[in-house]
């Protein structure tokens, strides 16, 4: 019983993380109709920047800065990374006649970030001590790290506050208007280019915050974002690219299925069920489990 | 006019460079200098560097200066093959030292055999060295590292000695981990013990609670692990998470700094076979080595002391062989290695005819001791 609970808890925590990052994909997809494939490496940027501001790389001990310093640093990094991927990768490729250049451009941007981190920082794996301590709390025999609780709380807060921002503020409404219909929004006087750029900055911040949150749960390395980025993308396809609720369900399905498979089938097949589900969803309901049907007018 | 002088001086310089080349002995060194295996690769390179500098300071080999040509294989198997071809075809090295990762070694050892250039594997434990004789051909590959046969025996013997009857094996899914799993299973089978659980994990996995729960459900009483630092640290951390802490005995890589720092206090008590333990250095030579290493690389304790010591010893064994051969011809060096006169007192042990024509493994079970992680350091677990 405790065992099942432990699997559910661990799986859900990872699921929520996937969902949070998928939310970052969702945000820029709705405004620009592109998918930012460099998001995985922006997550890594959050981990690496946060680590550099908080931990001494040689000894692994804290350098004594309060936790707010890494938080601010990763938010700044997120804004810069989001703006950069928009200006250097997405916007120029959208101007081209070829429809899918942004796929390669965002992928390339991600590889550049990763190689940059390997060069400037390091290629090793490092432990990021959690600000809340690294000893697991025990509830009915189930071990939960304080950092996991923090991660789930912060992830939920981020998702809800962005949804509220979109619903109740004039800027949020501008984002929604652009995601509904770019041309009309432009005719109504909404600065469409700026709105798209802001959505990229917000998604960058979500990714770097996710990186900072998960760093104590995984290790920090220049390649820490690659796997998570791909899985979060799978989650956004399973859940439906434009559905907030779908992302959470998709994330939970992927996270829990991973740990159930590792425990009861074989740890070698850990990632299999999530990706089988991905293919099934694409075959059966391409808009995702909770996605709207999109009719593309040509 | 100025350009003319510049050009002619360049020509003169390059000619000088050419004549200088024949006064050099080039040694190829490759290993992972980046990524999760980097602590081993960098320490090994530093060890070789230390030996090379000492040799050059005392007049080189056969009156020639030793030059180290080092390449980062990034722990990628295919890079190993490319680097070896570069060493042999472009750099014309007289011998090769390295690598670290078993997969890289397996992918690259065929080249020195073809080109008749000796290679001393100084860290990789899984590479098939003596097995290369099977084809009946000459074998140019030697090793100075405790191979998986020896390591798995030491691990299994320690577990059995401590009275464990239900071991669970946990290995990564690389060539290294799976080779180790096979050898540990064989060693257990020889003692009529069957593992109650055999699990694996991937490089970069950070949560092993599923595997550990399965081992726990199978009523395992000890974890025998085979992998590299970061993932082994994840194993130790996940044990604490699920609140089950059996003893862990595993591959020598448990002494890597990225195991010790990443596992923190969760790593205390973990045991592994070692050929050199910095904290247990006794001989003058070992102490001097640690001192020189600290002076040169400003590093104490050494990130991966075993790799550094084996790297250092491999360079000196090579020097002995080249001196004895009196030539840098590959075949002659190989013959000299197989028939080394005199005794070499190294960091990892004293070597008296370490290699023979049919056995290219320098390190035997007697050279291996048991290390244990304690308070962020590796200490000797079994004082002999």
XYZ file of C-alpha atoms in Angstrom:
682
model
C 0.000 0.000 0.000
C 2.715 2.463 0.999
C 4.529 1.329 -2.086
C 1.658 2.223 -4.424
C 1.224 5.519 -2.600
C 4.931 6.255 -2.993
C 4.719 5.576 -6.728
C 1.632 7.779 -7.042
C 3.290 10.602 -5.114
C 6.574 10.492 -7.037
C 4.774 10.061 -10.350
C 2.417 12.956 -9.646
C 5.244 15.295 -8.690
C 7.049 14.582 -11.943
C 3.699 14.801 -13.761
C 3.033 18.293 -12.387
C 6.509 19.371 -13.492
C 5.832 18.087 -17.014
C 2.491 19.885 -16.989
C 4.076 23.168 -15.901
C 6.577 23.045 -18.760
C 3.863 21.958 -21.167
C 2.053 25.091 -20.075
C 5.065 27.026 -21.345
C 4.680 25.377 -24.761
C 0.992 26.120 -24.686
C 1.491 29.821 -23.957
C 3.609 30.593 -26.990
C 1.766 28.173 -29.225
C -1.507 30.009 -28.689
C -0.104 33.401 -29.669
C 2.428 32.527 -32.358
C 1.226 29.092 -33.569
C 4.778 27.857 -33.239
C 6.261 25.439 -30.732
C 9.370 26.564 -28.962
C 11.545 23.461 -29.102
C 14.328 25.202 -27.216
C 12.197 25.216 -24.065
C 13.922 22.122 -22.663
C 17.263 23.879 -22.749
C 15.740 27.032 -21.236
C 14.737 24.817 -18.280
C 18.375 23.827 -18.008
C 19.312 27.508 -18.044
C 17.116 27.956 -14.971
C 18.897 25.140 -13.164
C 22.382 26.307 -14.130
C 21.834 30.015 -13.455
C 20.109 29.281 -10.161
C 22.921 26.924 -9.167
C 25.612 29.479 -9.984
C 23.917 32.067 -7.781
C 23.385 29.712 -4.879
C 25.988 26.950 -4.718
C 29.756 26.873 -5.016
C 30.533 24.645 -7.975
C 33.806 23.290 -6.588
C 32.845 22.312 -3.074
C 29.097 21.852 -3.507
C 28.461 24.010 -0.425
C 26.107 26.997 -0.318
C 27.739 30.349 -1.007
C 25.395 32.040 1.441
C 23.126 34.058 -0.825
C 19.452 34.117 0.173
C 17.164 32.019 -2.020
C 15.591 35.147 -3.503
C 18.803 35.796 -5.470
C 18.567 32.668 -7.614
C 14.829 33.297 -8.046
C 15.406 36.778 -9.453
C 18.342 35.591 -11.533
C 16.379 32.809 -13.202
C 13.448 35.120 -13.894
C 15.805 37.559 -15.616
C 17.383 34.664 -17.514
C 13.922 33.495 -18.534
C 12.910 36.910 -19.866
C 16.148 37.237 -21.840
C 15.991 33.688 -23.199
C 12.321 34.071 -24.162
C 12.911 37.393 -25.906
C 15.990 36.041 -27.657
C 14.324 32.926 -28.996
C 11.503 35.120 -30.280
C 13.705 37.718 -31.967
C 16.413 35.435 -33.332
C 14.587 32.221 -34.084
C 10.827 32.538 -34.310
C 10.205 35.956 -35.817
C 12.700 35.704 -38.682
C 11.471 32.233 -39.611
C 7.828 33.304 -39.596
C 8.702 35.937 -42.171
C 9.955 33.276 -44.552
C 7.644 31.660 -47.031
C 8.547 28.170 -45.843
C 6.038 27.215 -43.206
C 8.061 25.174 -40.730
C 11.450 26.886 -40.527
C 10.710 27.747 -36.883
C 11.008 24.039 -35.990
C 14.672 24.001 -36.969
C 15.306 27.525 -35.760
C 14.023 26.868 -32.228
C 15.790 23.493 -32.086
C 19.009 25.181 -33.176
C 18.565 27.871 -30.567
C 18.208 25.203 -27.883
C 21.398 23.468 -29.014
C 23.246 26.785 -28.905
C 22.088 27.409 -25.319
C 23.137 23.916 -24.302
C 26.568 24.101 -25.930
C 27.040 27.542 -24.432
C 26.284 26.188 -20.980
C 28.693 23.285 -21.521
C 31.444 25.695 -22.532
C 30.897 28.461 -20.002
C 29.775 26.389 -17.086
C 30.607 22.701 -17.055
C 29.459 19.348 -18.325
C 29.322 17.665 -14.943
C 26.338 16.735 -12.799
C 25.910 18.660 -9.549
C 23.639 18.411 -6.566
C 21.534 21.469 -5.796
C 20.757 21.489 -2.066
C 17.116 22.308 -1.472
C 16.484 25.518 0.531
C 13.980 23.470 2.550
C 16.392 20.680 3.433
C 17.110 17.370 1.756
C 15.578 14.945 4.250
C 12.300 13.436 3.133
C 9.211 13.977 5.275
C 7.201 10.851 6.013
C 3.448 10.533 5.708
C 2.223 6.992 6.386
C 5.578 5.635 5.309
C 5.660 7.612 2.078
C 8.776 9.719 1.631
C 8.145 13.199 0.236
C 10.836 15.836 -0.105
C 9.866 19.338 1.086
C 11.102 20.547 -2.298
C 8.462 18.393 -4.005
C 5.700 20.044 -2.025
C 7.154 23.447 -2.890
C 7.343 22.460 -6.555
C 3.725 21.375 -6.703
C 2.521 24.485 -4.855
C 4.545 26.914 -6.957
C 3.644 25.159 -10.217
C -0.054 25.338 -9.374
C 0.266 28.990 -8.387
C 2.031 29.851 -11.640
C -0.595 28.130 -13.766
C -3.519 29.724 -11.924
C -2.061 33.201 -11.822
C -1.311 33.148 -15.534
C -4.830 31.921 -16.276
C -6.193 34.725 -14.076
C -3.891 37.214 -15.773
C -5.260 36.172 -19.139
C -8.842 36.393 -17.968
C -8.949 39.520 -15.848
C -6.365 41.984 -17.107
C -6.389 44.022 -20.249
C -2.957 42.666 -21.235
C -4.119 39.145 -20.711
C -7.114 39.827 -22.884
C -4.773 41.111 -25.571
C -2.952 37.771 -25.464
C -6.223 35.944 -25.815
C -7.307 38.153 -28.667
C -4.071 37.460 -30.516
C -4.415 33.732 -29.951
C -7.975 33.781 -31.255
C -7.344 35.763 -34.404
C -4.135 37.569 -35.140
C -5.363 39.709 -38.041
C -8.502 40.958 -36.319
C -6.568 41.719 -33.144
C -4.148 43.766 -35.201
C -7.002 45.677 -36.828
C -8.382 46.411 -33.368
C -5.116 48.134 -32.499
C -3.472 45.421 -30.421
C 0.306 45.471 -30.905
C 0.423 41.856 -32.007
C 4.212 41.620 -32.234
C 4.648 42.816 -28.683
C 2.003 40.475 -27.352
C 3.725 37.494 -28.969
C 7.056 38.592 -27.580
C 5.632 38.901 -24.079
C 4.157 35.430 -24.332
C 7.650 34.138 -25.176
C 9.126 35.945 -22.204
C 6.469 34.507 -19.915
C 7.046 31.019 -21.234
C 10.804 31.502 -20.763
C 10.205 32.477 -17.135
C 7.985 29.452 -16.566
C 10.708 27.184 -17.945
C 13.552 28.692 -15.919
C 11.434 28.634 -12.758
C 10.666 24.973 -13.465
C 14.397 24.406 -13.839
C 15.091 26.033 -10.488
C 12.306 24.049 -8.816
C 13.358 20.642 -10.100
C 17.100 21.186 -9.684
C 17.157 19.820 -6.100
C 15.085 16.807 -7.201
C 17.349 15.895 -10.108
C 20.940 16.912 -10.626
C 21.982 20.130 -12.343
C 23.800 19.604 -15.639
C 23.955 21.122 -19.092
C 21.863 18.253 -20.394
C 19.247 18.199 -17.626
C 16.536 19.802 -19.772
C 16.642 17.657 -22.874
C 14.633 14.695 -21.589
C 12.173 16.781 -19.608
C 11.591 19.089 -22.573
C 10.656 16.179 -24.814
C 8.388 14.615 -22.202
C 6.634 17.918 -21.541
C 6.091 18.251 -25.274
C 4.534 14.785 -25.292
C 2.304 15.907 -22.426
C 1.155 18.954 -24.344
C 0.244 16.757 -27.321
C -1.530 14.183 -25.123
C -3.430 16.838 -23.202
C -4.139 19.082 -26.145
C -1.971 22.048 -26.972
C -4.586 24.625 -26.088
C -6.120 23.101 -22.993
C -4.924 24.006 -19.503
C -6.832 21.183 -17.812
C -5.601 18.698 -20.399
C -1.988 19.508 -19.599
C -2.382 18.616 -15.937
C -4.157 15.348 -16.767
C -1.605 14.563 -19.470
C 1.252 15.308 -17.082
C -0.167 13.073 -14.371
C -0.775 10.245 -16.847
C 2.810 10.395 -18.105
C 4.430 10.812 -14.687
C 2.488 8.048 -12.949
C 2.714 5.640 -15.881
C 6.494 6.025 -15.880
C 6.885 4.993 -12.278
C 4.257 2.244 -12.452
C 6.040 0.739 -15.442
C 9.427 0.998 -13.805
C 8.101 -0.799 -10.734
C 5.816 -3.456 -12.177
C 7.099 -4.128 -15.709
C 10.747 -3.195 -16.033
C 12.761 -0.111 -15.299
C 14.167 -0.412 -18.825
C 10.711 0.311 -20.293
C 10.044 3.278 -18.021
C 9.391 5.770 -20.788
C 7.486 3.431 -23.089
C 3.834 3.770 -21.999
C 3.881 7.558 -22.138
C 5.101 7.561 -25.692
C 2.775 4.745 -26.773
C -0.040 6.868 -25.415
C 1.323 9.820 -27.372
C 1.116 7.859 -30.613
C -2.365 6.556 -29.760
C -3.588 10.079 -29.079
C -2.160 11.306 -32.369
C -3.874 8.430 -34.195
C -7.240 8.655 -32.481
C -7.702 12.244 -31.353
C -5.012 14.442 -32.902
C -6.174 17.552 -31.080
C -5.306 15.912 -27.742
C -7.502 14.422 -25.003
C -8.945 17.789 -24.059
C -8.136 19.740 -27.188
C -10.573 21.705 -29.269
C -11.069 20.682 -32.829
C -9.290 23.237 -34.958
C -10.512 23.833 -38.439
C -7.779 25.334 -40.500
C -9.012 27.653 -43.176
C -6.929 27.700 -46.323
C 60.521 43.313 -47.525
C 59.128 42.907 -44.043
C 56.773 40.283 -45.395
C 59.739 38.470 -46.876
C 61.523 38.346 -43.543
C 58.367 37.220 -41.856
C 57.793 34.456 -44.393
C 61.354 33.228 -44.327
C 61.409 33.243 -40.558
C 58.173 31.262 -40.649
C 59.802 28.743 -42.983
C 62.831 28.491 -40.719
C 60.593 28.091 -37.691
C 58.538 25.377 -39.312
C 61.728 23.572 -40.383
C 62.941 23.816 -36.811
C 59.582 22.448 -35.772
C 60.062 19.496 -38.110
C 63.517 18.637 -36.894
C 62.283 19.016 -33.363
C 59.512 16.508 -33.994
C 61.927 13.636 -34.431
C 63.222 14.402 -30.955
C 59.785 13.828 -29.550
C 57.919 10.764 -28.470
C 54.211 11.284 -28.973
C 51.815 9.486 -26.665
C 48.100 9.574 -27.371
C 45.856 9.995 -24.324
C 42.087 9.862 -24.610
C 39.204 9.797 -22.192
C 36.063 11.715 -21.253
C 37.046 15.240 -20.244
C 33.410 16.341 -20.201
C 30.156 14.773 -18.980
C 29.359 12.440 -16.102
C 32.580 10.427 -16.493
C 34.763 13.553 -16.661
C 36.171 13.314 -13.107
C 37.793 10.010 -14.069
C 39.017 11.258 -17.430
C 40.495 14.480 -16.082
C 42.179 12.777 -13.128
C 43.634 10.138 -15.436
C 44.972 12.830 -17.773
C 46.448 14.713 -14.821
C 48.121 11.519 -13.624
C 49.664 10.931 -17.041
C 50.657 14.600 -17.211
C 52.394 14.379 -13.848
C 54.379 11.315 -14.912
C 55.219 12.884 -18.278
C 56.539 16.059 -16.669
C 58.661 14.042 -14.251
C 60.040 11.951 -17.090
C 60.821 15.023 -19.198
C 62.450 16.754 -16.231
C 64.772 13.784 -15.836
C 65.810 13.696 -19.491
C 62.878 12.108 -21.265
C 62.844 8.637 -22.780
C 65.822 7.557 -24.963
C 66.911 11.183 -24.785
C 63.691 12.358 -26.381
C 60.997 14.580 -24.965
C 57.625 12.959 -24.271
C 54.651 14.832 -25.699
C 51.115 14.035 -24.658
C 48.448 14.323 -27.361
C 45.114 14.367 -25.532
C 41.608 14.109 -26.962
C 38.181 14.246 -25.316
C 36.099 11.232 -26.311
C 33.038 12.603 -24.436
C 32.390 9.013 -23.276
C 30.917 8.408 -26.723
C 31.770 5.059 -28.290
C 31.997 6.388 -31.834
C 34.322 9.212 -30.796
C 36.718 6.595 -29.416
C 37.167 5.015 -32.831
C 37.618 8.392 -34.540
C 40.208 9.538 -32.017
C 42.153 6.316 -32.319
C 42.296 6.694 -36.107
C 43.475 10.259 -35.682
C 46.169 9.147 -33.222
C 47.457 6.422 -35.496
C 47.103 7.961 -38.951
C 47.599 11.677 -38.377
C 49.505 12.126 -35.147
C 51.613 8.972 -35.511
C 51.749 8.333 -31.797
C 54.072 5.570 -30.584
C 51.634 4.352 -27.935
C 48.192 5.108 -26.566
C 46.980 5.472 -22.971
C 43.314 5.506 -21.957
C 40.317 5.351 -22.131
C 37.802 5.317 -19.275
C 34.529 4.018 -20.610
C 34.085 0.396 -21.515
C 32.051 1.131 -24.630
C 34.695 3.552 -25.888
C 37.437 0.990 -25.296
C 35.503 -1.760 -27.059
C 34.933 0.523 -30.033
C 38.572 1.532 -30.384
C 40.930 -1.288 -29.331
C 40.838 -2.973 -32.739
C 42.840 -0.116 -34.315
C 46.064 -0.403 -32.270
C 46.043 -4.110 -32.988
C 45.786 -3.496 -36.721
C 48.450 -0.796 -36.775
C 50.731 -2.548 -34.278
C 50.812 0.318 -31.824
C 50.680 -0.686 -28.153
C 47.897 0.630 -25.964
C 47.718 0.508 -22.187
C 44.144 0.778 -20.960
C 44.505 2.562 -17.659
C 40.960 2.869 -16.337
C 38.336 1.004 -18.364
C 37.390 -2.090 -16.402
C 35.070 -3.761 -18.849
C 37.188 -3.764 -22.003
C 37.993 -7.249 -23.191
C 41.769 -7.362 -23.038
C 42.865 -10.952 -22.609
C 39.952 -11.991 -24.801
C 41.676 -10.304 -27.742
C 44.117 -13.226 -27.834
C 41.311 -15.495 -28.925
C 41.888 -14.795 -32.612
C 45.389 -16.187 -32.249
C 46.879 -12.896 -33.393
C 49.340 -10.705 -31.601
C 47.720 -8.534 -28.979
C 48.807 -4.930 -28.566
C 46.316 -4.037 -25.858
C 47.393 -4.091 -22.199
C 45.624 -2.988 -19.061
C 46.526 -1.527 -15.727
C 43.148 -1.407 -13.984
C 41.157 -3.867 -11.962
C 38.967 -5.526 -14.573
C 35.328 -6.421 -14.079
C 36.173 -10.047 -13.345
C 38.268 -9.010 -10.376
C 35.947 -6.220 -9.272
C 32.822 -8.341 -9.392
C 34.619 -11.073 -7.447
C 35.694 -8.599 -4.771
C 32.179 -7.161 -4.558
C 30.481 -10.554 -4.375
C 33.026 -11.965 -1.923
C 32.548 -9.028 0.397
C 28.772 -9.476 0.299
C 29.036 -13.197 1.002
C 31.655 -12.668 3.687
C 29.283 -10.347 5.484
C 26.650 -13.052 5.440
C 24.264 -11.656 2.864
C 22.226 -14.329 1.104
C 19.719 -12.377 -0.992
C 21.571 -9.835 -3.104
C 19.793 -7.462 -5.497
C 21.778 -6.292 -8.531
C 21.288 -2.750 -9.774
C 23.294 -1.734 -12.845
C 23.133 0.986 -15.470
C 22.207 0.021 -19.025
C 25.561 0.882 -20.655
C 28.162 -1.645 -21.814
C 29.899 -1.073 -18.510
C 26.944 -1.696 -16.227
C 25.626 -4.674 -18.130
C 29.062 -6.272 -18.388
C 29.400 -5.831 -14.634
C 25.969 -7.351 -14.055
C 26.928 -10.435 -16.054
C 30.206 -10.847 -14.170
C 28.535 -10.384 -10.785
C 25.882 -12.952 -11.708
C 28.641 -15.390 -12.676
C 30.522 -14.780 -9.451
C 27.330 -15.290 -7.458
C 26.478 -18.439 -9.393
C 29.909 -19.830 -8.524
C 28.938 -19.506 -4.865
C 25.499 -20.956 -5.566
C 23.683 -17.736 -4.820
C 21.001 -16.345 -7.078
C 20.183 -12.634 -7.023
C 16.625 -12.029 -5.855
C 16.257 -9.018 -8.120
C 18.115 -7.682 -11.155
C 17.299 -4.112 -12.092
C 18.713 -1.469 -14.364
C 18.589 2.266 -14.817
C 19.549 4.741 -17.503
C 22.272 7.349 -17.538
C 20.736 10.620 -16.248
C 17.974 8.869 -14.287
C 17.537 10.652 -10.982
C 14.925 8.626 -9.162
C 15.513 4.926 -8.572
C 12.734 4.362 -6.028
C 10.827 2.020 -8.359
C 13.804 -0.323 -8.732
C 14.592 -0.166 -5.034
C 11.005 -0.919 -4.092
C 11.088 -3.956 -6.293
C 14.334 -5.080 -4.651
C 12.771 -4.484 -1.258
C 9.666 -6.439 -2.229
C 11.948 -9.306 -3.262
C 13.382 -9.200 0.280
C 16.891 -8.331 -0.818
C 19.385 -7.851 1.998
C 22.178 -6.078 0.095
C 22.427 -3.934 -3.046
C 25.252 -4.731 -5.464
C 25.503 -1.801 -7.862
C 27.416 -1.142 -11.063
C 27.358 2.264 -12.738
C 29.007 5.693 -12.613
C 28.903 8.462 -10.010
C 25.777 10.560 -10.604
C 23.366 7.655 -11.076
C 24.830 5.692 -8.165
C 24.285 8.804 -6.052
C 20.656 8.799 -7.182
C 20.407 5.190 -5.973
C 21.669 6.168 -2.521
C 19.356 9.187 -2.366
C 16.315 7.156 -3.402
C 17.069 4.610 -0.660
C 16.638 7.333 1.929
C 13.458 8.490 0.254
C 11.733 5.134 0.472
C 13.147 4.630 3.951
C 15.033 1.416 3.223
C 18.759 1.425 3.676
C 20.458 -1.895 3.001
C 24.210 -1.960 2.634
C 25.464 -1.051 -0.843
C 28.602 -2.557 -2.358
C 29.472 -1.655 -5.923
C 31.874 -0.839 -8.705
C 35.029 1.187 -7.977
C 33.276 4.271 -9.441
C 31.567 4.724 -6.069
C 34.787 6.516 -5.140
C 34.150 9.210 -7.760
C 33.735 12.716 -6.409
C 30.389 13.075 -8.144
C 29.112 10.095 -6.197
C 30.450 11.348 -2.901
C 29.207 14.956 -3.163
C 25.903 14.147 -4.863
C 24.982 11.434 -2.370
C 26.234 13.463 0.598
C 25.613 11.735 3.886
C 23.383 9.182 2.149
C 26.557 7.698 0.694
C 28.211 6.922 4.021
C 29.210 3.292 4.394
C 29.090 2.401 0.711
C 31.903 0.011 -0.223
C 33.828 -0.522 -3.438
C 37.030 -2.180 -4.726
C 39.957 0.231 -5.149
C 43.509 -0.017 -6.422
C 44.544 3.166 -4.646
C 43.036 4.980 -1.686
C 44.354 8.450 -1.123
C 43.500 8.504 2.584
C 45.314 5.200 3.104
C 48.545 6.132 1.326
C 51.469 4.498 3.126
C 54.559 4.350 0.923
C 56.870 7.315 0.310
C 56.066 7.132 -3.368
C 52.310 7.380 -2.802
C 52.727 10.320 -0.440
C 54.960 12.140 -2.888
C 52.458 11.487 -5.658
C 49.618 13.025 -3.650
C 51.812 15.987 -2.704
C 52.963 16.624 -6.290
C 49.445 16.236 -7.598
C 48.161 18.774 -5.094
C 50.934 21.209 -5.999
C 50.404 20.911 -9.728
C 46.645 20.783 -10.022
C 45.638 22.483 -6.773
C 43.338 19.634 -5.918
C 43.030 17.723 -2.681
C 41.557 15.212 -2.311
C 42.021 14.018 -5.889
C 38.697 13.913 -7.723
C 39.207 10.334 -8.857
C 42.334 9.088 -7.111
C 42.237 5.633 -8.693
C 42.197 7.078 -12.222
C 45.027 9.477 -11.413
C 47.186 6.734 -9.893
C 46.553 4.301 -12.729
C 47.198 7.011 -15.296
C 50.510 7.806 -13.617
C 51.556 4.166 -13.408
C 50.577 3.444 -17.010
C 52.916 6.181 -18.236
C 55.829 4.817 -16.199
C 55.262 1.243 -17.345
C 55.301 2.543 -20.904
C 58.527 4.411 -20.223
C 60.132 1.243 -18.868
C 59.063 -0.683 -21.944
C 60.319 1.909 -24.426
C 63.634 2.197 -22.574
C 64.008 -1.559 -22.537
C 63.087 -1.851 -26.217
C 65.558 0.924 -27.042
C 63.221 1.962 -29.824
C 59.790 3.405 -30.443
C 58.828 0.624 -32.806
C 55.406 -0.714 -31.820
C 56.334 -4.387 -31.999
C 59.460 -3.904 -29.914
C 57.577 -1.941 -27.244
C 54.953 -4.665 -27.105
C 57.583 -7.373 -26.710
C 59.256 -5.330 -23.979
C 55.946 -4.870 -22.148
C 55.392 -8.609 -22.205
C 58.875 -9.153 -20.758
C 59.580 -6.241 -18.451
C 62.889 -6.592 -16.629
C 63.200 -5.228 -13.164
C 60.542 -4.207 -10.725
C 58.449 -1.075 -10.917
C 57.235 0.341 -7.665
C 54.162 2.316 -8.593
C 51.319 4.105 -6.905
C 48.852 1.254 -7.261
C 51.315 -1.456 -6.266
C 54.657 -3.030 -7.012
C 54.898 -4.622 -10.413
C 57.258 -7.450 -11.178
C 56.708 -8.711 -14.730
C 53.144 -7.338 -14.795
C 52.427 -8.655 -18.274
C 53.259 -11.862 -20.109
C 52.799 -13.065 -23.658
C 49.401 -14.513 -22.806
C 48.242 -12.262 -19.952
C 47.934 -8.544 -20.514
C 46.284 -7.712 -17.207
C 48.653 -6.075 -14.729
C 46.310 -5.861 -11.773
C 45.429 -9.049 -9.961
C 43.011 -9.623 -7.124
C 45.809 -9.128 -4.585
C 46.356 -5.516 -5.724
C 42.757 -4.619 -4.934
C 41.577 -3.425 -1.554
C 38.181 -2.461 -0.292
C 37.349 1.197 0.078
C 34.485 2.755 1.962
C 32.889 6.189 1.791
C 32.996 7.981 5.098
C 32.229 11.666 5.731
C 32.907 12.717 2.165
C 36.103 10.719 1.826
C 37.165 7.264 0.767
C 38.900 5.270 3.466
C 40.186 1.734 3.525
C 37.535 -0.660 4.769
C 39.653 -3.766 5.217
C 43.002 -3.025 6.799
C 45.169 -5.911 5.733
